[in-house]
Short mmCIF file of C-alpha atoms and ligand atoms in Angstrom, two decimals:
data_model
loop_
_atom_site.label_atom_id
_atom_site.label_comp_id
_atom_site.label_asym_id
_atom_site.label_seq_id
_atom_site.Cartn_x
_atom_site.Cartn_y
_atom_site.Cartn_z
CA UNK U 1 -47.76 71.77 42.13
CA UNK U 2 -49.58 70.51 39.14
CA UNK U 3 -50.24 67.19 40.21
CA UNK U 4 -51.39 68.75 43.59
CA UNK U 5 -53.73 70.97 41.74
CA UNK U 6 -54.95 68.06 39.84
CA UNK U 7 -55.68 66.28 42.70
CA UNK U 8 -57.56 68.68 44.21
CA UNK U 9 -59.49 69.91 41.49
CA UNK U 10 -60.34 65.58 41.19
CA UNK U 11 -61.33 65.67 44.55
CA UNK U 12 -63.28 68.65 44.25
CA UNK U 13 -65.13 67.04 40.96
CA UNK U 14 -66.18 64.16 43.73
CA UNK U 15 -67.70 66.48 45.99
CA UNK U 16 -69.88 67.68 43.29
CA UNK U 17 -72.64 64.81 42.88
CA UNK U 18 -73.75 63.78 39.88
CA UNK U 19 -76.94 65.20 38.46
CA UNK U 20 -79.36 61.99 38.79
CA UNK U 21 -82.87 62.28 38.97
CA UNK U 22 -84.97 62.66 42.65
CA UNK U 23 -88.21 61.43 42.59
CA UNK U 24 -91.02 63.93 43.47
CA UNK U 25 -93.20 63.71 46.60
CA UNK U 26 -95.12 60.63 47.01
CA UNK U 27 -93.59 59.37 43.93
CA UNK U 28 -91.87 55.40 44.10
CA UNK U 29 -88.06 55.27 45.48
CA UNK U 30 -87.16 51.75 45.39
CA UNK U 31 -88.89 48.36 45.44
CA UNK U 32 -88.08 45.08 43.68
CA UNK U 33 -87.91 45.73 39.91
CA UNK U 34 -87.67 49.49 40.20
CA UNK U 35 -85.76 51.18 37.90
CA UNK U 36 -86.78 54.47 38.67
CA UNK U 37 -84.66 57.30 40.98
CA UNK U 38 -84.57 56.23 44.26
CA UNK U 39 -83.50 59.19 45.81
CA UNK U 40 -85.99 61.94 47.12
CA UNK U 41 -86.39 65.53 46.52
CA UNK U 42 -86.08 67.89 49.62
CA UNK U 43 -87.98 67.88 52.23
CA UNK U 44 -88.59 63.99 51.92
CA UNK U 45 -87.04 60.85 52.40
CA UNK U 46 -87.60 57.29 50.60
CA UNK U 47 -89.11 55.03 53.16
CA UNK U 48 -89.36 51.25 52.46
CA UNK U 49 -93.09 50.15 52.70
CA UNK U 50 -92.53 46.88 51.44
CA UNK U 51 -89.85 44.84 49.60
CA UNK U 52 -91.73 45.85 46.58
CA UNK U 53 -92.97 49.57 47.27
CA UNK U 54 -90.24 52.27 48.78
CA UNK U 55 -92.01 55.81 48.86
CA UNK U 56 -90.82 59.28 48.97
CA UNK U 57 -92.58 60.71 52.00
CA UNK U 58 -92.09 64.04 53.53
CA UNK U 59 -89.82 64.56 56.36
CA UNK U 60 -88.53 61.75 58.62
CA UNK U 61 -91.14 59.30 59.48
CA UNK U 62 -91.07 55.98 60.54
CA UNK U 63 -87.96 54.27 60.44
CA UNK U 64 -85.75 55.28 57.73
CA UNK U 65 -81.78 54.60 56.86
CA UNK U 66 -80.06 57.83 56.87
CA UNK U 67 -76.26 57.41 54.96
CA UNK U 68 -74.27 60.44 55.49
CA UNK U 69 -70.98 60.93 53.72
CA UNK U 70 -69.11 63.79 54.84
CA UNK U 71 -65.86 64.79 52.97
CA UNK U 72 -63.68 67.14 54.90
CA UNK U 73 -62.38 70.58 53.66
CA UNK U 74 -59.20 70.51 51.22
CA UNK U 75 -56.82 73.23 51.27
CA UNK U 76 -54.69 73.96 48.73
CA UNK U 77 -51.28 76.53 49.49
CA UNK U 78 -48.29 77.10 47.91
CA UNK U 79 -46.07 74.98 50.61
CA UNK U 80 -48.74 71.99 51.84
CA UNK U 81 -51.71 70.58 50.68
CA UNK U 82 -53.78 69.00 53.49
CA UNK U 83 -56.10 66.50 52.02
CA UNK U 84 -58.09 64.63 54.47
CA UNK U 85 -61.97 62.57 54.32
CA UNK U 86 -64.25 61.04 56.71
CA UNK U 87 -66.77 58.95 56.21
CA UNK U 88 -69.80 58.36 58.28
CA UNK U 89 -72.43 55.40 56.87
CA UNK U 90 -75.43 53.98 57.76
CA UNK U 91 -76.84 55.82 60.58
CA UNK U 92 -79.87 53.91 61.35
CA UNK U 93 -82.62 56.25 63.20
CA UNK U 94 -86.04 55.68 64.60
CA UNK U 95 -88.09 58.69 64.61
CA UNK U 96 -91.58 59.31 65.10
CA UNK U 97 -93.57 60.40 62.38
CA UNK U 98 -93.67 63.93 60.98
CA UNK U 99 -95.92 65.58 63.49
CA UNK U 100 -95.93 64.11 66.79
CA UNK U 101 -94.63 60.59 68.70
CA UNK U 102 -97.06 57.33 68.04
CA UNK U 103 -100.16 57.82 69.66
CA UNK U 104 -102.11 54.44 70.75
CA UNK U 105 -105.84 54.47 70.91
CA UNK U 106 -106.88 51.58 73.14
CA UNK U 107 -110.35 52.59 73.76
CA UNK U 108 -112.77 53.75 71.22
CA UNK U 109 -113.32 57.00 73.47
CA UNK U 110 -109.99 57.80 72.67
CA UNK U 111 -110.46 57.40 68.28
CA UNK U 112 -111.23 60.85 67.39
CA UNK U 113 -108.91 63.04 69.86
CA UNK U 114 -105.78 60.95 67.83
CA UNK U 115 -107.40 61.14 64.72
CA UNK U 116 -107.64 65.09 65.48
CA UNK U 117 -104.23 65.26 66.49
CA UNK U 118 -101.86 62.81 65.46
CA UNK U 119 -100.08 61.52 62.39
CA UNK U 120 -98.86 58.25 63.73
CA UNK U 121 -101.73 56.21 65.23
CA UNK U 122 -101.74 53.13 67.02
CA UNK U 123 -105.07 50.96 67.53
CA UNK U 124 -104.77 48.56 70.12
CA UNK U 125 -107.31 45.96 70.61
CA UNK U 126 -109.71 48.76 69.36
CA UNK U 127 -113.81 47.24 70.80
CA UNK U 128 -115.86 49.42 68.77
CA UNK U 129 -119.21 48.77 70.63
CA UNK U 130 -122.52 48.65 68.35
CA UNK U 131 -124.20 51.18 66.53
CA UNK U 132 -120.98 52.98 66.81
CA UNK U 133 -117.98 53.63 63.61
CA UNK U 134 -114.59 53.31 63.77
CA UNK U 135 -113.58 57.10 62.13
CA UNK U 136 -110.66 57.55 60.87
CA UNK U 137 -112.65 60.03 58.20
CA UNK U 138 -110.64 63.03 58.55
CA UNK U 139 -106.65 62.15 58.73
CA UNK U 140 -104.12 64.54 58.90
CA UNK U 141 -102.43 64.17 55.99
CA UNK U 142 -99.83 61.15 55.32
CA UNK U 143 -100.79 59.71 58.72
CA UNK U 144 -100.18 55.80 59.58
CA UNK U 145 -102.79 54.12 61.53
CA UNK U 146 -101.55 50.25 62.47
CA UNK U 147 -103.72 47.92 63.47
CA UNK U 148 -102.47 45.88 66.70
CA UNK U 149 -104.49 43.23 68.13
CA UNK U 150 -108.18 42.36 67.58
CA UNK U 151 -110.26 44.73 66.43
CA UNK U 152 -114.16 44.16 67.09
CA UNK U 153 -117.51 45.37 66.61
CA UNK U 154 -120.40 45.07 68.69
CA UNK U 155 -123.87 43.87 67.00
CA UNK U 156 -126.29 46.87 65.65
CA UNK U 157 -129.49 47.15 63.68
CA UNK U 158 -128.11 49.14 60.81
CA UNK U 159 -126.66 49.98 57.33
CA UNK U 160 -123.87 52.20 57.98
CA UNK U 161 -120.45 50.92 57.33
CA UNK U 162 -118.18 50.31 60.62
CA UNK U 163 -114.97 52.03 59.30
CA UNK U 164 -114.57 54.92 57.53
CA UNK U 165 -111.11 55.70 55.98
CA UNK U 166 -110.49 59.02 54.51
CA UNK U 167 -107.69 61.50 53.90
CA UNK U 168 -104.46 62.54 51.98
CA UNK U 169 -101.96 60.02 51.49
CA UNK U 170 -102.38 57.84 54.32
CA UNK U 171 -100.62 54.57 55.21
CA UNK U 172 -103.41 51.77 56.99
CA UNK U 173 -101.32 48.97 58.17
CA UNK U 174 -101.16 46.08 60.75
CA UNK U 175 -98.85 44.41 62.95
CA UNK U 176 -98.00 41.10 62.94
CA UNK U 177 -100.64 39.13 64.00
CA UNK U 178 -103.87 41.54 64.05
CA UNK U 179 -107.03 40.86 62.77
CA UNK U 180 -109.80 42.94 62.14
CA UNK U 181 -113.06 40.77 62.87
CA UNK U 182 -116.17 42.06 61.41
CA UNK U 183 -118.75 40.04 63.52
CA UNK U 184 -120.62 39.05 60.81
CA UNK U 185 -122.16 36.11 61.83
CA UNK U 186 -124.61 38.53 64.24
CA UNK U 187 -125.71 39.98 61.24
CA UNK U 188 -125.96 37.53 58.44
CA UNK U 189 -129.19 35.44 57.47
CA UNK U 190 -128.56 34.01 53.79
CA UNK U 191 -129.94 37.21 52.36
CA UNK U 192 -126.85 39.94 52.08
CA UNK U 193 -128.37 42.89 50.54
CA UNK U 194 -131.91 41.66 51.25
CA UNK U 195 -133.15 40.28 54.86
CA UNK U 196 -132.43 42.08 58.07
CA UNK U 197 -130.50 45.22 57.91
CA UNK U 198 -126.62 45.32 57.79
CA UNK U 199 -124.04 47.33 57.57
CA UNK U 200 -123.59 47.55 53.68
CA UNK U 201 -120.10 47.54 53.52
CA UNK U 202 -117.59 47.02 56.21
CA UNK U 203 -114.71 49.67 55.03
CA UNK U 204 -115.44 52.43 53.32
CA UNK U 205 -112.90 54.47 51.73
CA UNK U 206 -113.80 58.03 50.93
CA UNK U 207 -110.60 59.70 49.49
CA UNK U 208 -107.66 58.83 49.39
CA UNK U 209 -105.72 61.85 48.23
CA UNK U 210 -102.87 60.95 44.95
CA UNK U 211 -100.92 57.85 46.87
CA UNK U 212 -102.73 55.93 49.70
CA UNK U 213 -101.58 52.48 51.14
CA UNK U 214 -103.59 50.02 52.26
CA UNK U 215 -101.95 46.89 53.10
CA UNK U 216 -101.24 43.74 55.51
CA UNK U 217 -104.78 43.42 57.07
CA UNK U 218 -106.46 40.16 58.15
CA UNK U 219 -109.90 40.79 57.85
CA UNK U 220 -112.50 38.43 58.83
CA UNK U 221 -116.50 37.85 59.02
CA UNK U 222 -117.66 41.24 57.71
CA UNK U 223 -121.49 41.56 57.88
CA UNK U 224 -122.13 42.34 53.81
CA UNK U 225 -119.89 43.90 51.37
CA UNK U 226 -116.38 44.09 52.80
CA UNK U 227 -114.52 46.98 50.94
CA UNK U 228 -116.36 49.91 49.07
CA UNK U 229 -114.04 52.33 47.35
CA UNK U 230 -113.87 55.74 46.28
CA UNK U 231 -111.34 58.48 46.13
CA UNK U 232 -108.06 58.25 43.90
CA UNK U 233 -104.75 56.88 44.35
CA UNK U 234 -104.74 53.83 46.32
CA UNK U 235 -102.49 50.95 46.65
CA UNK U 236 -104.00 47.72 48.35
CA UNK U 237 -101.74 45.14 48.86
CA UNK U 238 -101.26 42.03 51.00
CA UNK U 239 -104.57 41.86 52.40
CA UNK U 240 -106.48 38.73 53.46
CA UNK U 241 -109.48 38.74 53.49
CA UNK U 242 -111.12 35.33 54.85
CA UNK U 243 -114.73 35.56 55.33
CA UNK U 244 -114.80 31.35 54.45
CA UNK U 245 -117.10 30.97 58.07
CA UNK U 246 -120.06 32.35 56.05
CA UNK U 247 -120.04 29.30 53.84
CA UNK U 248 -121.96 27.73 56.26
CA UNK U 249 -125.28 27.77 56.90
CA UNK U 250 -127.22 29.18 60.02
CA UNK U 251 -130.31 29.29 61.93
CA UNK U 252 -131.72 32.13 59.52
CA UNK U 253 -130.46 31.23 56.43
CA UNK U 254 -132.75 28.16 55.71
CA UNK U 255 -129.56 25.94 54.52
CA UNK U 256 -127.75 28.34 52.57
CA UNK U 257 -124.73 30.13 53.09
CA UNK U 258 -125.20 32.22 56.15
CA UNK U 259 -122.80 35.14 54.47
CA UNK U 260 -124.69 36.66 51.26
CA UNK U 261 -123.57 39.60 48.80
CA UNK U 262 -120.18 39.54 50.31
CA UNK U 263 -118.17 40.94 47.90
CA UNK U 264 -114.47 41.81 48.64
CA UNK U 265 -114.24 44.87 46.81
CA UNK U 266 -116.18 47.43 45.17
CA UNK U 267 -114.38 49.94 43.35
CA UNK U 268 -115.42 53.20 42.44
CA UNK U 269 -112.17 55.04 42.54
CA UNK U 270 -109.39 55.49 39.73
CA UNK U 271 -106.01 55.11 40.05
CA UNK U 272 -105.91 51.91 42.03
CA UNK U 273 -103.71 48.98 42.26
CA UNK U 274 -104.40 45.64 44.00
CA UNK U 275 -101.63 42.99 44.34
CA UNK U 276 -100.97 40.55 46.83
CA UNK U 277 -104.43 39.91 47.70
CA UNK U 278 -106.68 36.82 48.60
CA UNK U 279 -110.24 36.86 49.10
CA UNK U 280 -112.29 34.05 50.24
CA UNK U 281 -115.95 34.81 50.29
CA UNK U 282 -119.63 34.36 48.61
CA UNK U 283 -119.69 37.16 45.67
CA UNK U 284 -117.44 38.94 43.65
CA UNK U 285 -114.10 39.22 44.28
CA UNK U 286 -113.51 42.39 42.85
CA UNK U 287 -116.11 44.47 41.29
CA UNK U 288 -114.80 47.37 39.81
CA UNK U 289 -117.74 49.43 38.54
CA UNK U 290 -119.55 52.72 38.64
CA UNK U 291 -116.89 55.87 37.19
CA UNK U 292 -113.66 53.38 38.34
CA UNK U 293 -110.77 54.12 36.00
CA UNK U 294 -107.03 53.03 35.83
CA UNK U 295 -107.80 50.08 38.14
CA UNK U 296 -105.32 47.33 38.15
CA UNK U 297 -105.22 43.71 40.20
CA UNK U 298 -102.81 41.73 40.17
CA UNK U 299 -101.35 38.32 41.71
CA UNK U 300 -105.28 38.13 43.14
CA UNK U 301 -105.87 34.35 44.92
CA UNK U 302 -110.27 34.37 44.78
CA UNK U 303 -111.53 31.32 46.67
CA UNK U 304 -115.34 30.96 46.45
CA UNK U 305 -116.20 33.84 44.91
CA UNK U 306 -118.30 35.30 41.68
CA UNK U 307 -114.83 36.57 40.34
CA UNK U 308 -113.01 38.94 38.98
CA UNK U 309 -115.84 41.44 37.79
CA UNK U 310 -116.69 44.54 36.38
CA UNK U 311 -120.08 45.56 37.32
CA UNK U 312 -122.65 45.72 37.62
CA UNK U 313 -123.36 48.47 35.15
CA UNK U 314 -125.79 50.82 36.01
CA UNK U 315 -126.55 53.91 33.43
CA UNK U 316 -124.80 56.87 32.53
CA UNK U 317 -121.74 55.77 33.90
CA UNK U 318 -117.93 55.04 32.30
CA UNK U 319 -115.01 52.27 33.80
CA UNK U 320 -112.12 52.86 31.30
CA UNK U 321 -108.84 50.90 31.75
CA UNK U 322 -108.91 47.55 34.23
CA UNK U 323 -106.38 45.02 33.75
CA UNK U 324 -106.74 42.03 35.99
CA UNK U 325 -103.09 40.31 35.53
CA UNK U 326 -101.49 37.19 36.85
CA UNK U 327 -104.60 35.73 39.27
CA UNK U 328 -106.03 32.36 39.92
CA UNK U 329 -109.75 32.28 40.72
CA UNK U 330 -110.96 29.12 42.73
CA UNK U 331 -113.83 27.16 42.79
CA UNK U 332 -116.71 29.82 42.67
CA UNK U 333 -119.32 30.39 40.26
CA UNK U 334 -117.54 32.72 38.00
CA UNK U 335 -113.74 33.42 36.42
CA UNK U 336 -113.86 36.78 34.36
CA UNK U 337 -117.16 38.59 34.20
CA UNK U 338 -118.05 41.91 32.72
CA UNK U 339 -122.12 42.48 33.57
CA UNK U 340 -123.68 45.25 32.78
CA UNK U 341 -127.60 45.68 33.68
CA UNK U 342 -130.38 44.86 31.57
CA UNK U 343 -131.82 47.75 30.04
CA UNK U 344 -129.62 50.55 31.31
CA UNK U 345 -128.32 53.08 29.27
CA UNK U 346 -126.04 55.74 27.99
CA UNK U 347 -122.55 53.86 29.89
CA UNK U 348 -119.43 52.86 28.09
CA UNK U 349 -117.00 50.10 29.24
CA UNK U 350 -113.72 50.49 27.59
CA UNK U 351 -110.55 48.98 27.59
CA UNK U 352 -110.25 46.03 29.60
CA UNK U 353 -108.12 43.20 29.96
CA UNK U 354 -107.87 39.71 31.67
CA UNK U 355 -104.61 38.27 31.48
CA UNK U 356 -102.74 35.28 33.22
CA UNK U 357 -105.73 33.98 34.66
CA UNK U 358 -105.67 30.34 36.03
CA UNK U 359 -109.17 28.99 36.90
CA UNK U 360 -110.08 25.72 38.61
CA UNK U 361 -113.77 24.40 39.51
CA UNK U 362 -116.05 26.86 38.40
CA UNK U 363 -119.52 26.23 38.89
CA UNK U 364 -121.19 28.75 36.45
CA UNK U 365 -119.50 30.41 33.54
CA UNK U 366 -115.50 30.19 33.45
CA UNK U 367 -115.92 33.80 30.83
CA UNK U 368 -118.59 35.44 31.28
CA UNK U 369 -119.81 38.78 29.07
CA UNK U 370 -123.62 39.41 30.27
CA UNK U 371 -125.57 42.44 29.04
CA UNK U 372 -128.74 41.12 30.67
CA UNK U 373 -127.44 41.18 34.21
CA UNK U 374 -130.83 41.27 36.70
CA UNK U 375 -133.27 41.00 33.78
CA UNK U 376 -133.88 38.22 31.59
CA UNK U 377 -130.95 35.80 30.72
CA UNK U 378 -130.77 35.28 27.00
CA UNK U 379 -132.42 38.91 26.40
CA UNK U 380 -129.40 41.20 26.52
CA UNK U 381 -129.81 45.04 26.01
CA UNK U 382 -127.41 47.37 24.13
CA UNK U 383 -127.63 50.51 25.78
CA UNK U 384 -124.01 50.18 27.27
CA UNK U 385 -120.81 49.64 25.33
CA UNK U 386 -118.07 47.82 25.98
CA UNK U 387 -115.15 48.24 23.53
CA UNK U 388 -111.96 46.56 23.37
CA UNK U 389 -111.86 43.67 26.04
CA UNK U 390 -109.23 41.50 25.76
CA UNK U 391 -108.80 37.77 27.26
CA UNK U 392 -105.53 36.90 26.82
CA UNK U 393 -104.00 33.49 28.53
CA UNK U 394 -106.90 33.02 30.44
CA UNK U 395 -107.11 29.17 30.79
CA UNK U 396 -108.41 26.24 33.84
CA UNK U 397 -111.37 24.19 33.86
CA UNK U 398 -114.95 24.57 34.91
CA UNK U 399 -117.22 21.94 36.56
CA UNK U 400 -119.46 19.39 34.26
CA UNK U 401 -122.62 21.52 34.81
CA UNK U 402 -120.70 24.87 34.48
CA UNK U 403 -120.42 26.62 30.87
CA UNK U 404 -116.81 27.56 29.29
CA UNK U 405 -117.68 30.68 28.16
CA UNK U 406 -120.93 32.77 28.19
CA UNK U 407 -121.23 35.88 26.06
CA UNK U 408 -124.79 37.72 25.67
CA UNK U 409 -124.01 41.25 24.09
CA UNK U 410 -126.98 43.41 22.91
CA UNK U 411 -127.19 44.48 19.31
CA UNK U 412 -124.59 46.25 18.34
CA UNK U 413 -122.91 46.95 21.77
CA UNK U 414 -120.15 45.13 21.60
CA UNK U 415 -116.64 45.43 19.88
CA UNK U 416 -113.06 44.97 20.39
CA UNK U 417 -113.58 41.43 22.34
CA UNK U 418 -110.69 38.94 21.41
CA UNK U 419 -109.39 35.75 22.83
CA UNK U 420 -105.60 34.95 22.40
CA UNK U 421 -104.49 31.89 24.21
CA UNK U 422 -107.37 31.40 25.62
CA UNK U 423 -108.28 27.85 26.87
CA UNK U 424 -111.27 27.00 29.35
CA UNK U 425 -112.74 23.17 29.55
CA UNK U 426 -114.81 20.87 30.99
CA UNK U 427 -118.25 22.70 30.99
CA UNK U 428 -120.69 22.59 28.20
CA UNK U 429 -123.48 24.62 26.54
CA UNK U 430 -121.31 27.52 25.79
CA UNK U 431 -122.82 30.36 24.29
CA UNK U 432 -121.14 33.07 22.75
CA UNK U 433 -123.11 35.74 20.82
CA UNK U 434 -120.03 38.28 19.45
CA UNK U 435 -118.16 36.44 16.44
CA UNK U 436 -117.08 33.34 16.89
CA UNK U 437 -115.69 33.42 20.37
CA UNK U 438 -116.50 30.14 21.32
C1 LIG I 1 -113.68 52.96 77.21
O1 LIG I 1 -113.87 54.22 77.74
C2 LIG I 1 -115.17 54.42 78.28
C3 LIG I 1 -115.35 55.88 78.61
O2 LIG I 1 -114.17 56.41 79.09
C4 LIG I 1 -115.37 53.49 79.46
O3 LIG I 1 -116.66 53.63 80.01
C5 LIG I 1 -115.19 52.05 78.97
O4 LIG I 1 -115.25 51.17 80.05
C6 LIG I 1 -113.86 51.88 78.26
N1 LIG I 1 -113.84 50.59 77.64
C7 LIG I 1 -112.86 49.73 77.79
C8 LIG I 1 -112.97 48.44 77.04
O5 LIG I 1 -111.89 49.99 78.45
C1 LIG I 2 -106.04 57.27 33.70
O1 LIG I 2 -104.71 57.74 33.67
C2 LIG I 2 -104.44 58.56 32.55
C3 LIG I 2 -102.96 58.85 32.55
O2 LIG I 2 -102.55 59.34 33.79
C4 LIG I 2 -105.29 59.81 32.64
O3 LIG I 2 -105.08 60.63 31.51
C5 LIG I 2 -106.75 59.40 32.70
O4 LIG I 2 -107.56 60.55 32.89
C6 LIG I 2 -107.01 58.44 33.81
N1 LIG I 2 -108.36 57.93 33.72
C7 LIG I 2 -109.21 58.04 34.71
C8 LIG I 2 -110.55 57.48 34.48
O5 LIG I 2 -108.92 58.55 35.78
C1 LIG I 3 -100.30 31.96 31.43
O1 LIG I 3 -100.86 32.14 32.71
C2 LIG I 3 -100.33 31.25 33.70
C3 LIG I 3 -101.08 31.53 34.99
O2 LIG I 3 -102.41 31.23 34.79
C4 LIG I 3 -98.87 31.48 33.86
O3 LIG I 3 -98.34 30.56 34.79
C5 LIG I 3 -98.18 31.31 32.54
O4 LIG I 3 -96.83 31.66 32.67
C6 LIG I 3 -98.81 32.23 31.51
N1 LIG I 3 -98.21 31.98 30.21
C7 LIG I 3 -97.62 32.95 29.54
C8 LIG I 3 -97.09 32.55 28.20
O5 LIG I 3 -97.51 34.07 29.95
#
């Protein structure tokens, strides 16, 4: 009977799981390189978003793995011991998304009645005509909207953006093979912010709640800025973004690059990670500026571009903490650029780092530091300060006419700025104004 008892009380110590930690709501389950729990507390279950990027979502949405392990009732008596265990794995279920079945939009009539009422939205070959938006302002929280098909806009006189994205932990996705066309060749002219009006940015993101994903959209020929961000708590990953056609010129744009201003992001939010991500376009890359905080972007491909920038820097304004990690920035006029606006005042850039950052045929400045930005080059003004910028393993060549580096700080309004590993050649003229950078 002792042995009995022992076995029962072993199998009794298996049916009491281990204590291991669950990962909160929201919080990161799985994902290559995760180390974290990747179980979920109740109430939610770890859904894979991407081979890098399982999340702990609430409920049962989407498709998720289920593996049940059910161990059957001992009994222990004096004559018998019954001892018996079944095991069920891997039930694989498809269920619709907390809140309701899929509901496909075809028509742009039919936008705000699923926005209103759905958590799981299909748009289908979505024609939003002009002078009309494509809201999805007001999600129900942790919704999915997928992209299917080609999404289009119809030509308009205007400056308002054409989609609006806001809510609580929502998931913006595509299928395979959707693009989201901008129709920016009806709107540009060579002048981006200037000439004819546009809308100013293409996607604007107004909130985003603590853990937003936004991720395998082709987007192509916006009409200005592409992305303007605000909110906290986004991830944007695997995007490309391909507005190349506006390299060319067109009947307005007197021989110069029809698309103008086009940056791919501007970020005013905090807590925000880009990875995955190539932009091919006329401006900056990224721009992280005005009160952006905790931004990160990494493995970034910029084609064409004015890099990977912070700014411009207005006054009375703070970014704090941007790493741009492991990029390669192609062939546009600048690699790493902080600017911050001539004369402006009472702003603070802290905190910033460039790191792994492969450029190739730059035509302007391969490192660029400009506190003159929009005012006079060569007569930069101290009233913001950037502390603590570090380039580290930032190395590629610029063009003959370009410069290697280009710092201009104001009196006094720099410190903290070091180079480690840092290599940039083939330009000439640098100019470097803080210690002896260059
Ligand atoms: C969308 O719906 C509106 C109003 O119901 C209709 O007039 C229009 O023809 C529809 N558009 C398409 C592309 O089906
Ligand atoms: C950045 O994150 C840290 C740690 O979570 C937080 O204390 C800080 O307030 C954040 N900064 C901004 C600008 O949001
Ligand atoms: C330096 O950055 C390049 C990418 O530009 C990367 O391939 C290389 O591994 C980095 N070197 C180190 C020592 O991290």
């Amino acid at each position: 009977m002792g042995l009995k008892k022992l076995t029962s009380a072993a199998l009794l110590a298996t049916l009491a799981a281990p204590v291991i930690a669950q990962q909160s709501i929201y919080g990161q389950c799985g994902g290559i390189g995760w180390t974290g729990p990747t179980s979920c507390v109740s109430g939610t279950t770890c859904q894979y978003g991407n081979d890098y990027y399982s999340q702990c979502l609430p409920g049962g949405a989407a498709t998720t793995t289920t593996k049940t392990t059910t161990k059957a009732t001992t009994t222990s008596t004096k004559t018998t011991t019954t001892s018996s265990k079944t095991t069920t794995t891997s039930t694989k279920t498809t269920t619709a998304a907390a809140g309701g079945t899929t509901c496909t939009a075809s028509n742009i009539s039919q936008v705000s009645s699923v926005v209103a009422s759905c958590t799981n939205i299909v748009l289908s070959n979505i024609a939003v005509p002009g002078g009309q938006q494509l809201n999805l302002n007001s999600l129900k929280a942790s919704t999915t909207v997928t992209f299917s098909g080609t999404t289009t806009f119809g030509y308009y006189s205007w400056t308002s953006p054409l989609i609006l994205i806001g809510g609580t932990d929502f998931h913006i996705t595509a299928a395979s093979g959707a693009i989201i066309d901008g129709n920016g060749p009806a709107w540009w002219d060579g002048q981006g912010d200037g000439g004819q009006p546009k809308p100013g940015h293409f996607i604007q993101v107004t909130s985003a709640g603590t853990k937003s994903l936004i991720e395998k959209l082709t987007i192509k020929n916006y009409p200005n800025h592409c992305f303007t961000l605000g909110g906290t708590g986004l991830t944007l990953q695997n995007l490309n973004i391909d507005n190349s056609a506006g390299n060319a010129a067109n009947s307005l744009s007197g021989g110069k690059a029809a698309a103008h201003n086009s940056d791919g992001f501007n970020c005013k939010a905090k807590n925000v990670l880009f990875q995955d991500i190539t932009v091919n376009n006329q401006d900056d890359c990224i721009a992280v500026s005005s009160g952006a905080g905790n931004v990160t972007a990494q493995r970034m491909t910029c084609i064409g571009s004015h890099g990977l920038s912070i700014g411009s820097v207005g006054s009375s304004t703070t970014i704090d903490n941007v790493k741009f990690l492991d990029s390669t920035v192609k062939g546009g006029e600048n690699g790493c650029r902080i600017k911050t606006v001539s004369g402006a005042t009472g702003s603070t850039v802290s905190n910033v780092l460039f790191q792994n950052i492969a450029l190739s045929g730059i035509t302007d400045d391969g490192i660029i530091i400009d506190q003159a930005y929009d005012g006079t080059e060569g007569q930069p003004t101290n009233g913001v300060k950037i502390t603590n910028v570090q380039f580290v393993n930032v190395t590629g060549t610029v063009a003959s006419g370009a410069k290697d580096y280009y710092i201009s700080c104001g009196s006094g309004s720099c410190s903290g700025i070091t180079f480690s590993g840092v290599k940039v050649t083939g330009g000439k003229g640098d100019s470097c104004n803080y210690g002896s950078l260059c």
